[in-house]
Amino acid sequence: MKSSEYGKCEDCQQDNIGPQWCNTCNSKRFQSEFNEWTSEDAEIDEFIQKTQLTATKYEEVIEWIPFNRFNNIKYLDKGGKIWKRSQQDVCLKSLNTSTNKDGFLQEIKYQLKFRGIWAISIYGITKNPTENEYMMVMHYAIYGSLRKMLNSSFEKLTWHNKMKNLFYIALGLAKIHETGLMHKDFHSGNIVNETKTSSYITDFGLCKPVAENDLEKIYGVIPYMAPETLNRGEYTQASDIYSFGMIMYEVFTSYPPYYNIPHNEELVISICNGQKSHLIKYFNNSEIKKQIEKANELNKNFIQYNPKITHPQAIYTSRHLPFLKSKKIETIEHDTKQ
């Protein structure tokens, strides 16, 4: 689309490059304010400034947000908190101590790239002076993670609701893959819901180009990780799609995969040897057409997942999995190739 189709800037009469967006005037305004704020970190300051100067629309702008603008703290989850910013709820994600600053800024860059339709919106960066930690300021999705939404609302979800959620998740993942990236940490805890049918991808901390694989640092949630990742540390776009398949199973049944057993080396070995969750086996024995026709009827009688029955060693947060490089796993890898 030609820039002139967005009309002229009312101030300088140059062509807008986006809806009501004049690059010349906005760049001057941002530059005039650079001396009025600082993150106290030159690299973060430069990152924010560059983002502002290269933005082509309001949605691409992030800002430095002083921590004193937030009030009414409420703990959300590991790595995340809800704060009040004026009359708006936002979610603040802490910079994980295991993540370097470059990784933190890279995560923001990718989330900005897909924000809005595919990924949850990000507004800026702040710093908690008490904890001395930088935090990402994001839109707060009122239903929380997809996992939490399924826990609270599964009985109210129709077949159409479930399909619509999966449709948006699939579109978002496809968009990530179209740009040559892999998410690498795709599970129901990293998808959030603004409504019962609008799902957004979040947590791009492990997102990388397809060509980049670090076989020594394997992170993830075991039930959502593809066998080739568990076997060889190999991440691909196909392994993201495997993870999406596990999310589909979860949306249709309300049960997270392998909820009733420990998420340890034994589970890794079982997955690499072809074991599937018992509910997946059940659904594989049914005809898809009949499943669709009876889905809403079955919903009424389906025993919804109760988080209280989850095995205490079933871990649904992403973590470093150093044991995947152990001798035991390598032996299984050799056996599965025969």
mmCIF file of C-alpha atoms in Angstrom, residues 11-293:
data_model
loop_
_atom_site.group_PDB
_atom_site.id
_atom_site.type_symbol
_atom_site.label_atom_id
_atom_site.label_comp_id
_atom_site.label_asym_id
_atom_site.label_seq_id
_atom_site.Cartn_x
_atom_site.Cartn_y
_atom_site.Cartn_z
ATOM 1 C CA ASP A 11 1.553 19.575 10.746
ATOM 2 C CA CYS A 12 4.240 19.097 8.080
ATOM 3 C CA GLN A 13 2.077 18.075 5.100
ATOM 4 C CA GLN A 14 4.297 15.079 4.324
ATOM 5 C CA ASP A 15 2.808 11.674 3.522
ATOM 6 C CA ASN A 16 1.787 9.571 6.509
ATOM 7 C CA ILE A 17 3.367 6.102 6.466
ATOM 8 C CA GLY A 18 0.559 4.584 8.526
ATOM 9 C CA PRO A 19 -2.885 5.499 9.841
ATOM 10 C CA GLN A 20 -2.431 8.986 11.365
ATOM 11 C CA TRP A 21 1.304 8.324 11.600
ATOM 12 C CA CYS A 22 3.871 10.811 10.350
ATOM 13 C CA ASN A 23 7.357 9.390 10.754
ATOM 14 C CA THR A 24 9.042 12.805 10.579
ATOM 15 C CA CYS A 25 6.922 14.502 13.243
ATOM 16 C CA ASN A 26 6.785 11.518 15.574
ATOM 17 C CA SER A 27 10.551 10.998 15.357
ATOM 18 C CA LYS A 28 11.124 14.639 16.306
ATOM 19 C CA ARG A 29 8.715 14.343 19.229
ATOM 20 C CA PHE A 30 10.349 11.168 20.536
ATOM 21 C CA GLN A 31 13.844 12.632 20.190
ATOM 22 C CA SER A 32 12.829 15.765 22.075
ATOM 23 C CA GLU A 33 11.775 13.572 25.015
ATOM 24 C CA PHE A 34 14.860 11.330 25.145
ATOM 25 C CA ASN A 35 16.453 13.485 27.853
ATOM 26 C CA GLU A 36 13.337 13.330 30.025
ATOM 27 C CA TRP A 37 13.604 9.659 30.909
ATOM 28 C CA THR A 38 16.176 6.905 31.433
ATOM 29 C CA SER A 39 16.123 3.244 32.384
ATOM 30 C CA GLU A 40 19.553 3.698 33.974
ATOM 31 C CA ASP A 41 20.875 1.220 31.419
ATOM 32 C CA ALA A 42 22.343 2.582 28.177
ATOM 33 C CA GLU A 43 21.541 -0.560 26.183
ATOM 34 C CA ILE A 44 17.893 -0.582 27.222
ATOM 35 C CA ASP A 45 17.608 3.173 26.573
ATOM 36 C CA GLU A 46 18.996 2.660 23.071
ATOM 37 C CA PHE A 47 16.624 -0.245 22.440
ATOM 38 C CA ILE A 48 13.553 1.799 23.408
ATOM 39 C CA GLN A 49 14.713 4.818 21.406
ATOM 40 C CA LYS A 50 15.370 2.750 18.282
ATOM 41 C CA THR A 51 11.961 1.111 18.579
ATOM 42 C CA GLN A 52 10.279 4.512 18.804
ATOM 43 C CA LEU A 53 12.188 5.986 15.848
ATOM 44 C CA THR A 54 11.509 3.026 13.543
ATOM 45 C CA ALA A 55 7.817 2.589 14.429
ATOM 46 C CA THR A 56 5.306 2.902 11.593
ATOM 47 C CA LYS A 57 2.191 2.921 13.793
ATOM 48 C CA TYR A 58 1.211 3.466 17.423
ATOM 49 C CA GLU A 59 1.075 -0.270 18.127
ATOM 50 C CA GLU A 60 4.809 -0.595 17.429
ATOM 51 C CA VAL A 61 5.834 1.979 20.040
ATOM 52 C CA ILE A 62 7.092 1.008 23.478
ATOM 53 C CA GLU A 63 8.078 3.431 26.218
ATOM 54 C CA TRP A 64 9.968 3.641 29.464
ATOM 55 C CA ILE A 65 7.330 3.522 32.211
ATOM 56 C CA PRO A 66 8.394 4.713 35.699
ATOM 57 C CA PHE A 67 7.563 2.146 38.345
ATOM 58 C CA ASN A 68 5.687 4.688 40.481
ATOM 59 C CA ARG A 69 2.877 4.710 37.912
ATOM 60 C CA PHE A 70 1.779 1.294 39.127
ATOM 61 C CA ASN A 71 -0.266 0.500 42.204
ATOM 62 C CA ASN A 72 -2.384 -2.280 43.714
ATOM 63 C CA ILE A 73 0.049 -5.137 43.183
ATOM 64 C CA LYS A 74 -1.364 -8.634 42.823
ATOM 65 C CA TYR A 75 0.750 -11.727 42.290
ATOM 66 C CA LEU A 76 -0.210 -13.527 39.087
ATOM 67 C CA ASP A 77 2.147 -16.421 38.546
ATOM 68 C CA LYS A 78 5.811 -17.308 38.497
ATOM 69 C CA GLY A 79 7.573 -14.492 36.649
ATOM 70 C CA GLY A 80 4.426 -12.387 36.351
ATOM 71 C CA LYS A 81 2.465 -9.901 38.433
ATOM 72 C CA ILE A 82 -0.634 -7.782 37.848
ATOM 73 C CA TRP A 83 -0.367 -4.105 38.612
ATOM 74 C CA LYS A 84 -2.707 -1.172 38.217
ATOM 75 C CA ARG A 85 -1.530 1.516 35.867
ATOM 76 C CA SER A 86 -3.982 4.363 36.303
ATOM 77 C CA GLN A 87 -7.306 2.726 35.367
ATOM 78 C CA GLN A 88 -5.740 -0.019 33.243
ATOM 79 C CA ASP A 89 -4.727 -3.500 34.347
ATOM 80 C CA VAL A 90 -1.366 -4.591 33.008
ATOM 81 C CA CYS A 91 0.832 -7.612 33.506
ATOM 82 C CA LEU A 92 4.475 -7.167 34.463
ATOM 83 C CA LYS A 93 6.846 -9.961 33.568
ATOM 84 C CA SER A 94 10.128 -10.063 35.449
ATOM 85 C CA LEU A 95 13.450 -10.550 33.713
ATOM 86 C CA ASN A 96 14.275 -14.095 34.744
ATOM 87 C CA THR A 97 17.571 -14.292 36.568
ATOM 88 C CA SER A 98 18.660 -17.089 34.213
ATOM 89 C CA THR A 99 18.080 -14.882 31.191
ATOM 90 C CA ASN A 100 20.679 -12.358 30.094
ATOM 91 C CA LYS A 101 19.759 -8.839 29.085
ATOM 92 C CA ASP A 102 20.194 -9.577 25.387
ATOM 93 C CA GLY A 103 17.700 -12.417 25.708
ATOM 94 C CA PHE A 104 15.245 -10.138 27.509
ATOM 95 C CA LEU A 105 15.426 -7.514 24.757
ATOM 96 C CA GLN A 106 15.189 -10.203 22.072
ATOM 97 C CA GLU A 107 12.003 -11.501 23.679
ATOM 98 C CA ILE A 108 10.515 -7.995 23.607
ATOM 99 C CA LYS A 109 11.543 -7.605 19.965
ATOM 100 C CA TYR A 110 9.739 -10.778 18.918
ATOM 101 C CA GLN A 111 6.655 -10.001 20.978
ATOM 102 C CA LEU A 112 6.498 -6.572 19.339
ATOM 103 C CA LYS A 113 6.822 -8.206 15.940
ATOM 104 C CA PHE A 114 3.655 -10.252 16.427
ATOM 105 C CA ARG A 115 1.726 -8.084 18.891
ATOM 106 C CA GLY A 116 -1.958 -7.311 18.470
ATOM 107 C CA ILE A 117 -3.613 -10.056 16.459
ATOM 108 C CA TRP A 118 -1.235 -12.941 17.138
ATOM 109 C CA ALA A 119 0.594 -12.088 20.354
ATOM 110 C CA ILE A 120 -0.387 -10.185 23.483
ATOM 111 C CA SER A 121 0.359 -6.459 23.267
ATOM 112 C CA ILE A 122 3.408 -4.991 24.971
ATOM 113 C CA TYR A 123 3.488 -1.378 26.174
ATOM 114 C CA GLY A 124 6.991 -0.848 27.488
ATOM 115 C CA ILE A 125 9.677 -1.597 30.051
ATOM 116 C CA THR A 126 9.916 -0.650 33.722
ATOM 117 C CA LYS A 127 12.152 -1.420 36.695
ATOM 118 C CA ASN A 128 11.211 -2.531 40.169
ATOM 119 C CA PRO A 129 13.604 -0.517 42.369
ATOM 120 C CA THR A 130 13.044 -2.759 45.386
ATOM 121 C CA GLU A 131 14.018 -5.946 43.571
ATOM 122 C CA ASN A 132 16.356 -4.118 41.170
ATOM 123 C CA GLU A 133 14.835 -6.024 38.238
ATOM 124 C CA TYR A 134 13.648 -4.930 34.809
ATOM 125 C CA MET A 135 10.142 -5.916 33.790
ATOM 126 C CA MET A 136 8.155 -6.110 30.596
ATOM 127 C CA VAL A 137 4.820 -4.231 30.707
ATOM 128 C CA MET A 138 2.133 -6.138 28.795
ATOM 129 C CA HIS A 139 -1.602 -6.109 28.277
ATOM 130 C CA TYR A 140 -3.383 -8.154 30.922
ATOM 131 C CA ALA A 141 -5.631 -10.882 29.497
ATOM 132 C CA ILE A 142 -8.504 -11.214 31.942
ATOM 133 C CA TYR A 143 -8.973 -14.975 31.533
ATOM 134 C CA GLY A 144 -5.286 -15.584 32.139
ATOM 135 C CA SER A 145 -3.523 -18.493 30.503
ATOM 136 C CA LEU A 146 -5.359 -20.944 28.285
ATOM 137 C CA ARG A 147 -4.765 -23.541 30.989
ATOM 138 C CA LYS A 148 -6.483 -21.362 33.605
ATOM 139 C CA MET A 149 -9.340 -20.588 31.240
ATOM 140 C CA LEU A 150 -9.941 -24.302 30.644
ATOM 141 C CA ASN A 151 -9.905 -24.905 34.408
ATOM 142 C CA SER A 152 -12.526 -22.222 35.052
ATOM 143 C CA SER A 153 -14.724 -22.297 31.948
ATOM 144 C CA PHE A 154 -14.439 -25.645 30.161
ATOM 145 C CA GLU A 155 -18.038 -26.675 30.839
ATOM 146 C CA LYS A 156 -19.248 -23.456 29.187
ATOM 147 C CA LEU A 157 -17.185 -23.903 26.026
ATOM 148 C CA THR A 158 -19.019 -25.178 22.967
ATOM 149 C CA TRP A 159 -17.326 -27.114 20.188
ATOM 150 C CA HIS A 160 -17.323 -23.874 18.178
ATOM 151 C CA ASN A 161 -15.599 -22.020 21.044
ATOM 152 C CA LYS A 162 -12.852 -24.633 21.189
ATOM 153 C CA MET A 163 -12.329 -24.619 17.438
ATOM 154 C CA LYS A 164 -12.158 -20.819 17.380
ATOM 155 C CA ASN A 165 -9.484 -20.817 20.089
ATOM 156 C CA LEU A 166 -7.428 -23.349 18.164
ATOM 157 C CA PHE A 167 -7.950 -21.408 14.935
ATOM 158 C CA TYR A 168 -6.383 -18.261 16.393
ATOM 159 C CA ILE A 169 -3.564 -20.208 18.023
ATOM 160 C CA ALA A 170 -2.797 -21.955 14.727
ATOM 161 C CA LEU A 171 -2.830 -18.659 12.826
ATOM 162 C CA GLY A 172 -0.441 -17.113 15.327
ATOM 163 C CA LEU A 173 1.946 -20.051 15.152
ATOM 164 C CA ALA A 174 1.800 -20.017 11.344
ATOM 165 C CA LYS A 175 2.700 -16.319 11.373
ATOM 166 C CA ILE A 176 5.733 -17.030 13.556
ATOM 167 C CA HIS A 177 6.830 -19.815 11.218
ATOM 168 C CA GLU A 178 6.346 -17.653 8.117
ATOM 169 C CA THR A 179 9.070 -15.332 9.397
ATOM 170 C CA GLY A 180 11.532 -18.208 9.769
ATOM 171 C CA LEU A 181 11.246 -18.484 13.554
ATOM 172 C CA MET A 182 10.447 -21.238 16.050
ATOM 173 C CA HIS A 183 8.652 -20.542 19.327
ATOM 174 C CA LYS A 184 10.372 -23.452 21.137
ATOM 175 C CA ASP A 185 8.265 -23.203 24.312
ATOM 176 C CA PHE A 186 4.740 -23.738 23.029
ATOM 177 C CA HIS A 187 2.258 -24.896 25.675
ATOM 178 C CA SER A 188 -1.044 -23.829 27.237
ATOM 179 C CA GLY A 189 0.702 -21.746 29.896
ATOM 180 C CA ASN A 190 2.206 -19.515 27.201
ATOM 181 C CA ILE A 191 -1.132 -18.763 25.549
ATOM 182 C CA VAL A 192 -3.469 -16.232 27.145
ATOM 183 C CA ASN A 193 -7.147 -15.478 26.633
ATOM 184 C CA GLU A 194 -8.793 -12.071 26.500
ATOM 185 C CA THR A 195 -12.168 -13.796 25.981
ATOM 186 C CA LYS A 196 -13.260 -17.424 25.892
ATOM 187 C CA THR A 197 -12.493 -17.563 22.178
ATOM 188 C CA SER A 198 -9.638 -15.105 21.598
ATOM 189 C CA SER A 199 -6.231 -16.639 22.245
ATOM 190 C CA TYR A 200 -2.877 -14.846 22.077
ATOM 191 C CA ILE A 201 0.634 -16.262 22.094
ATOM 192 C CA THR A 202 3.087 -14.955 24.656
ATOM 193 C CA ASP A 203 6.510 -15.696 26.172
ATOM 194 C CA PHE A 204 8.962 -15.459 23.280
ATOM 195 C CA GLY A 205 11.963 -15.954 25.555
ATOM 196 C CA LEU A 206 13.160 -19.078 23.718
ATOM 197 C CA CYS A 207 12.039 -17.993 20.241
ATOM 198 C CA LYS A 208 14.841 -18.415 17.711
ATOM 199 C CA PRO A 209 15.497 -18.559 13.946
ATOM 200 C CA VAL A 210 15.162 -22.050 12.469
ATOM 201 C CA ALA A 211 18.929 -22.354 11.931
ATOM 202 C CA GLU A 212 19.753 -21.795 15.624
ATOM 203 C CA ASN A 213 19.835 -24.808 17.945
ATOM 204 C CA ASP A 214 21.692 -25.108 21.238
ATOM 205 C CA LEU A 215 21.941 -28.807 22.008
ATOM 206 C CA GLU A 216 23.434 -28.139 25.442
ATOM 207 C CA LYS A 217 20.589 -25.960 26.746
ATOM 208 C CA ILE A 218 17.261 -27.723 26.440
ATOM 209 C CA TYR A 219 14.290 -25.996 28.068
ATOM 210 C CA GLY A 220 10.599 -26.768 27.986
ATOM 211 C CA VAL A 221 7.593 -28.539 29.467
ATOM 212 C CA ILE A 222 8.125 -32.260 28.876
ATOM 213 C CA PRO A 223 4.554 -33.290 27.870
ATOM 214 C CA TYR A 224 4.552 -30.716 25.044
ATOM 215 C CA MET A 225 8.041 -31.491 23.717
ATOM 216 C CA ALA A 226 8.438 -33.521 20.530
ATOM 217 C CA PRO A 227 10.342 -36.842 20.685
ATOM 218 C CA GLU A 228 13.139 -35.477 18.484
ATOM 219 C CA THR A 229 13.638 -32.632 20.949
ATOM 220 C CA LEU A 230 13.712 -34.995 23.915
ATOM 221 C CA ASN A 231 15.977 -37.416 22.037
ATOM 222 C CA ARG A 232 18.454 -35.142 20.338
ATOM 223 C CA GLY A 233 17.765 -31.606 21.551
ATOM 224 C CA GLU A 234 16.536 -30.835 18.048
ATOM 225 C CA TYR A 235 14.058 -27.959 17.810
ATOM 226 C CA THR A 236 12.254 -27.385 14.513
ATOM 227 C CA GLN A 237 9.051 -25.751 13.350
ATOM 228 C CA ALA A 238 7.652 -29.291 13.216
ATOM 229 C CA SER A 239 8.307 -29.667 16.948
ATOM 230 C CA ASP A 240 6.231 -26.501 17.503
ATOM 231 C CA ILE A 241 3.424 -28.196 15.574
ATOM 232 C CA TYR A 242 3.759 -31.282 17.776
ATOM 233 C CA SER A 243 3.294 -28.970 20.767
ATOM 234 C CA PHE A 244 0.203 -27.506 19.100
ATOM 235 C CA GLY A 245 -1.178 -31.040 18.767
ATOM 236 C CA MET A 246 -0.861 -31.488 22.528
ATOM 237 C CA ILE A 247 -2.643 -28.155 23.037
ATOM 238 C CA MET A 248 -5.467 -29.381 20.767
ATOM 239 C CA TYR A 249 -5.830 -32.469 22.931
ATOM 240 C CA GLU A 250 -5.954 -30.274 26.026
ATOM 241 C CA VAL A 251 -8.592 -27.908 24.602
ATOM 242 C CA PHE A 252 -10.844 -30.791 23.550
ATOM 243 C CA THR A 253 -10.634 -32.726 26.822
ATOM 244 C CA SER A 254 -9.758 -30.110 29.502
ATOM 245 C CA TYR A 255 -6.947 -32.432 30.658
ATOM 246 C CA PRO A 256 -3.297 -31.362 30.364
ATOM 247 C CA PRO A 257 -1.217 -34.187 28.852
ATOM 248 C CA TYR A 258 0.310 -36.680 31.283
ATOM 249 C CA TYR A 259 -1.289 -34.965 34.274
ATOM 250 C CA ASN A 260 -1.298 -38.106 36.430
ATOM 251 C CA ILE A 261 2.378 -39.133 36.312
ATOM 252 C CA PRO A 262 5.729 -37.509 37.196
ATOM 253 C CA HIS A 263 7.391 -35.416 34.501
ATOM 254 C CA ASN A 264 10.813 -37.001 34.751
ATOM 255 C CA GLU A 265 13.316 -39.131 32.831
ATOM 256 C CA GLU A 266 10.932 -42.091 32.751
ATOM 257 C CA LEU A 267 8.283 -40.011 30.982
ATOM 258 C CA VAL A 268 10.877 -38.752 28.496
ATOM 259 C CA ILE A 269 11.856 -42.342 27.682
ATOM 260 C CA SER A 270 8.207 -43.366 27.324
ATOM 261 C CA ILE A 271 7.431 -40.489 24.937
ATOM 262 C CA CYS A 272 10.503 -41.308 22.842
ATOM 263 C CA ASN A 273 9.285 -44.903 22.659
ATOM 264 C CA GLY A 274 5.865 -43.858 21.389
ATOM 265 C CA GLN A 275 3.726 -43.736 24.540
ATOM 266 C CA LYS A 276 0.723 -41.425 24.356
ATOM 267 C CA SER A 277 -1.492 -40.078 27.101
ATOM 268 C CA HIS A 278 -4.384 -42.451 27.786
ATOM 269 C CA LEU A 279 -6.999 -39.929 26.657
ATOM 270 C CA ILE A 280 -5.239 -39.482 23.310
ATOM 271 C CA LYS A 281 -5.489 -43.240 22.794
ATOM 272 C CA TYR A 282 -9.196 -43.040 23.490
ATOM 273 C CA PHE A 283 -9.824 -40.311 20.960
ATOM 274 C CA ASN A 284 -7.747 -42.095 18.325
ATOM 275 C CA ASN A 285 -10.176 -45.005 18.501
ATOM 276 C CA SER A 286 -13.168 -42.834 17.591
ATOM 277 C CA GLU A 287 -14.192 -41.620 14.156
ATOM 278 C CA ILE A 288 -13.549 -37.892 13.744
ATOM 279 C CA LYS A 289 -16.946 -37.251 12.150
ATOM 280 C CA LYS A 290 -18.757 -38.881 15.049
ATOM 281 C CA GLN A 291 -16.624 -36.955 17.515
ATOM 282 C CA ILE A 292 -17.673 -33.662 15.937
ATOM 283 C CA GLU A 293 -21.362 -34.578 15.782
#
